[in-house]
Amino acid sequence: MNFDQLKEQWNKEDSDVHIPDTIEQLRESKHPIEKIQKNMKKEFPMQILAIILIAFFPLQFKFPSSQYIIYYVSYTMMVVISSYYLLGFYKFYKQTELYTGNTKNSLWKIYHELRLNMERYQSFGFLLLPHFLVTIGMVIYNTMKEHGKSLTELTTAHQQGLIIAVLIGTLGLITSIILWTKYVYGRSARQLENILNEMEE
């Protein structure tokens, strides 16, 4: 006899007794988990493609060959960090595939893993900042060199403006990473949290 039949029989025998719809709530939780899986399926290949394309920045921005070593040392560090993150991303995706919605404990586990992966996702974005700052610095340096100028020739006002621009750009990127994480995974996390809270009542 399955849960629904047992519930129906019990309710017929005693109308005052009510079994909570915990199984139904667990089934509803499949929807946010499926949404998480769908988002991850889209993001995973896009992230790998982005990392591959970043390798060609020196050619795209026409960096002199003497600067390749600087760029690719930074790029190698970024790839190592990315590999660690992407492995965790893949493991979490596989975990969501194993979720069957049979127990509240498995739902709690998925919820906590999702929250952990959201934090990891943001940290991954923050750890990519140094590489992008190195790239931007090289682009600025080479652009100035093409115009026959050097960084030492910048006035104090220009130096301050450059520092402010970098700070604003960095803060903008950090904010966008946080907002993107909330947009892609935050809603599903809130749905899972609401289902779990309802089950506690």
Short mmCIF file of C-alpha atoms in Angstrom, two decimals:
data_model
loop_
_atom_site.label_atom_id
_atom_site.label_comp_id
_atom_site.label_asym_id
_atom_site.label_seq_id
_atom_site.Cartn_x
_atom_site.Cartn_y
_atom_site.Cartn_z
CA MET A 1 0.00 0.00 0.00
CA ASN A 2 1.48 3.35 -0.96
CA PHE A 3 1.42 6.57 1.09
CA ASP A 4 -1.64 8.07 -0.71
CA GLN A 5 -3.77 4.93 -0.16
CA LEU A 6 -2.74 4.74 3.50
CA LYS A 7 -3.66 8.39 3.99
CA GLU A 8 -7.06 7.94 2.32
CA GLN A 9 -7.88 4.86 4.44
CA TRP A 10 -6.78 6.56 7.65
CA ASN A 11 -8.89 9.66 6.90
CA LYS A 12 -11.96 7.43 6.23
CA GLU A 13 -11.54 5.67 9.56
CA ASP A 14 -11.19 8.84 11.61
CA SER A 15 -12.09 12.22 10.13
CA ASP A 16 -10.33 14.06 13.00
CA VAL A 17 -6.94 12.55 12.14
CA HIS A 18 -5.02 14.31 9.34
CA ILE A 19 -1.75 13.15 7.83
CA PRO A 20 0.47 16.04 6.64
CA ASP A 21 1.13 16.14 2.91
CA THR A 22 4.88 15.71 3.38
CA ILE A 23 5.25 13.37 0.41
CA GLU A 24 3.42 15.87 -1.80
CA GLN A 25 5.66 18.65 -0.53
CA LEU A 26 8.70 16.54 -1.33
CA ARG A 27 7.36 15.96 -4.84
CA GLU A 28 6.84 19.71 -5.28
CA SER A 29 10.51 20.21 -4.39
CA LYS A 30 11.43 18.35 -7.58
CA HIS A 31 10.43 21.42 -9.57
CA PRO A 32 13.09 23.80 -8.12
CA ILE A 33 15.68 21.01 -8.31
CA GLU A 34 14.88 20.44 -11.99
CA LYS A 35 15.26 24.19 -12.55
CA ILE A 36 18.68 24.12 -10.85
CA GLN A 37 19.73 21.20 -13.08
CA LYS A 38 18.53 23.04 -16.20
CA ASN A 39 20.53 26.17 -15.27
CA MET A 40 23.62 24.12 -14.50
CA LYS A 41 23.36 22.27 -17.84
CA LYS A 42 23.39 25.62 -19.65
CA GLU A 43 26.15 27.20 -17.58
CA PHE A 44 28.68 24.35 -17.45
CA PRO A 45 29.58 24.27 -21.20
CA MET A 46 29.42 28.07 -21.40
CA GLN A 47 31.96 28.41 -18.58
CA ILE A 48 34.33 25.91 -20.20
CA LEU A 49 33.99 27.71 -23.55
CA ALA A 50 34.68 31.08 -21.87
CA ILE A 51 37.88 29.74 -20.24
CA ILE A 52 39.08 28.41 -23.62
CA LEU A 53 38.34 31.73 -25.38
CA ILE A 54 40.19 33.72 -22.68
CA ALA A 55 43.35 31.86 -23.76
CA PHE A 56 43.23 33.81 -27.07
CA PHE A 57 43.08 37.30 -25.49
CA PRO A 58 46.77 38.04 -26.24
CA LEU A 59 46.09 37.50 -29.95
CA GLN A 60 42.83 39.43 -29.86
CA PHE A 61 44.38 42.41 -28.06
CA LYS A 62 47.66 42.08 -30.01
CA PHE A 63 49.94 41.77 -27.01
CA PRO A 64 53.65 41.69 -27.91
CA SER A 65 55.17 38.21 -27.61
CA SER A 66 57.39 39.44 -24.76
CA GLN A 67 54.25 39.80 -22.60
CA TYR A 68 52.91 36.30 -23.29
CA ILE A 69 54.74 34.82 -20.30
CA ILE A 70 53.08 37.34 -17.94
CA TYR A 71 49.65 36.70 -19.39
CA TYR A 72 49.87 32.91 -19.48
CA VAL A 73 51.24 32.60 -15.92
CA SER A 74 48.13 34.50 -14.78
CA TYR A 75 45.95 32.45 -17.12
CA THR A 76 47.38 29.13 -15.80
CA MET A 77 46.53 30.17 -12.23
CA MET A 78 43.01 31.02 -13.38
CA VAL A 79 42.63 27.60 -15.08
CA VAL A 80 43.77 25.80 -11.90
CA ILE A 81 41.21 27.73 -9.81
CA SER A 82 38.54 27.14 -12.47
CA SER A 83 39.24 23.40 -12.57
CA TYR A 84 38.71 23.11 -8.81
CA TYR A 85 35.45 25.06 -9.03
CA LEU A 86 34.13 23.23 -12.12
CA LEU A 87 34.83 19.85 -10.47
CA GLY A 88 32.72 20.91 -7.46
CA PHE A 89 30.05 22.25 -9.82
CA TYR A 90 29.93 18.90 -11.66
CA LYS A 91 29.78 16.87 -8.42
CA PHE A 92 26.86 18.95 -7.18
CA TYR A 93 25.05 18.46 -10.49
CA LYS A 94 25.47 14.69 -10.17
CA GLN A 95 24.10 14.89 -6.61
CA THR A 96 20.93 16.61 -7.82
CA GLU A 97 20.45 13.81 -10.38
CA LEU A 98 20.44 11.24 -7.56
CA TYR A 99 17.78 13.11 -5.59
CA THR A 100 14.50 11.15 -5.60
CA GLY A 101 12.36 13.24 -3.24
CA ASN A 102 11.73 10.27 -0.92
CA THR A 103 12.94 11.82 2.32
CA LYS A 104 13.08 15.21 3.96
CA ASN A 105 16.72 14.57 4.90
CA SER A 106 17.75 14.24 1.24
CA LEU A 107 15.96 17.52 0.51
CA TRP A 108 17.80 19.25 3.38
CA LYS A 109 21.08 17.88 2.03
CA ILE A 110 20.36 19.25 -1.47
CA TYR A 111 19.35 22.62 0.02
CA HIS A 112 22.57 22.95 2.05
CA GLU A 113 24.70 21.80 -0.88
CA LEU A 114 22.97 24.40 -3.08
CA ARG A 115 23.72 27.18 -0.58
CA LEU A 116 27.34 26.00 -0.34
CA ASN A 117 27.65 25.95 -4.14
CA MET A 118 26.17 29.45 -4.40
CA GLU A 119 28.93 30.68 -2.06
CA ARG A 120 31.52 28.73 -4.07
CA TYR A 121 30.12 30.19 -7.30
CA GLN A 122 30.57 33.73 -5.99
CA SER A 123 34.07 32.97 -4.65
CA PHE A 124 35.01 31.58 -8.06
CA GLY A 125 33.95 34.85 -9.71
CA PHE A 126 35.93 36.89 -7.17
CA LEU A 127 39.05 34.75 -7.68
CA LEU A 128 38.98 35.51 -11.42
CA LEU A 129 39.33 39.25 -10.73
CA PRO A 130 43.16 39.29 -10.45
CA HIS A 131 43.50 37.75 -13.95
CA PHE A 132 41.12 40.29 -15.47
CA LEU A 133 42.94 43.14 -13.71
CA VAL A 134 46.25 41.87 -15.14
CA THR A 135 44.66 41.72 -18.62
CA ILE A 136 43.16 45.22 -18.33
CA GLY A 137 46.50 46.57 -17.06
CA MET A 138 48.31 45.09 -20.05
CA VAL A 139 45.71 46.50 -22.47
CA ILE A 140 46.12 50.00 -20.95
CA TYR A 141 49.91 49.73 -20.97
CA ASN A 142 50.03 48.61 -24.62
CA THR A 143 47.51 51.25 -25.73
CA MET A 144 49.61 53.99 -24.11
CA LYS A 145 52.77 52.56 -25.63
CA GLU A 146 51.18 52.67 -29.11
CA HIS A 147 50.56 56.40 -28.57
CA GLY A 148 54.15 56.97 -27.47
CA LYS A 149 53.32 57.42 -23.79
CA SER A 150 54.23 55.58 -20.60
CA LEU A 151 52.63 55.18 -17.20
CA THR A 152 55.25 57.48 -15.66
CA GLU A 153 53.99 60.32 -17.85
CA LEU A 154 50.48 60.16 -16.38
CA THR A 155 49.55 63.18 -14.31
CA THR A 156 48.43 62.74 -10.70
CA ALA A 157 44.84 63.46 -11.77
CA HIS A 158 45.01 60.74 -14.46
CA GLN A 159 46.52 58.24 -12.02
CA GLN A 160 43.79 58.95 -9.48
CA GLY A 161 41.15 58.67 -12.20
CA LEU A 162 42.58 55.31 -13.28
CA ILE A 163 42.58 54.00 -9.69
CA ILE A 164 38.96 55.16 -9.20
CA ALA A 165 37.94 53.56 -12.51
CA VAL A 166 39.53 50.24 -11.50
CA LEU A 167 37.83 50.38 -8.07
CA ILE A 168 34.43 51.16 -9.60
CA GLY A 169 34.91 48.42 -12.21
CA THR A 170 35.91 45.89 -9.52
CA LEU A 171 32.95 46.79 -7.28
CA GLY A 172 30.65 46.63 -10.32
CA LEU A 173 31.92 43.16 -11.23
CA ILE A 174 31.57 41.89 -7.63
CA THR A 175 28.02 43.26 -7.45
CA SER A 176 27.10 41.70 -10.80
CA ILE A 177 28.46 38.29 -9.68
CA ILE A 178 26.35 38.41 -6.49
CA LEU A 179 23.21 39.53 -8.36
CA TRP A 180 23.72 36.92 -11.10
CA THR A 181 24.07 34.12 -8.51
CA LYS A 182 20.85 35.25 -6.81
CA TYR A 183 19.08 35.52 -10.15
CA VAL A 184 20.12 32.07 -11.42
CA TYR A 185 19.98 30.02 -8.19
CA GLY A 186 18.50 32.24 -5.45
CA ARG A 187 14.85 31.72 -6.38
CA SER A 188 15.21 27.93 -6.39
CA ALA A 189 16.99 28.07 -3.03
CA ARG A 190 14.12 30.14 -1.56
CA GLN A 191 11.55 27.69 -2.96
CA LEU A 192 13.35 24.75 -1.34
CA GLU A 193 13.63 26.68 1.94
CA ASN A 194 9.88 27.46 1.91
CA ILE A 195 9.00 23.80 1.28
CA LEU A 196 11.27 22.70 4.14
CA ASN A 197 9.79 25.35 6.48
CA GLU A 198 6.26 24.19 5.63
CA MET A 199 7.26 20.61 6.38
CA GLU A 200 8.55 21.69 9.81
CA GLU A 201 5.18 23.21 10.75
#
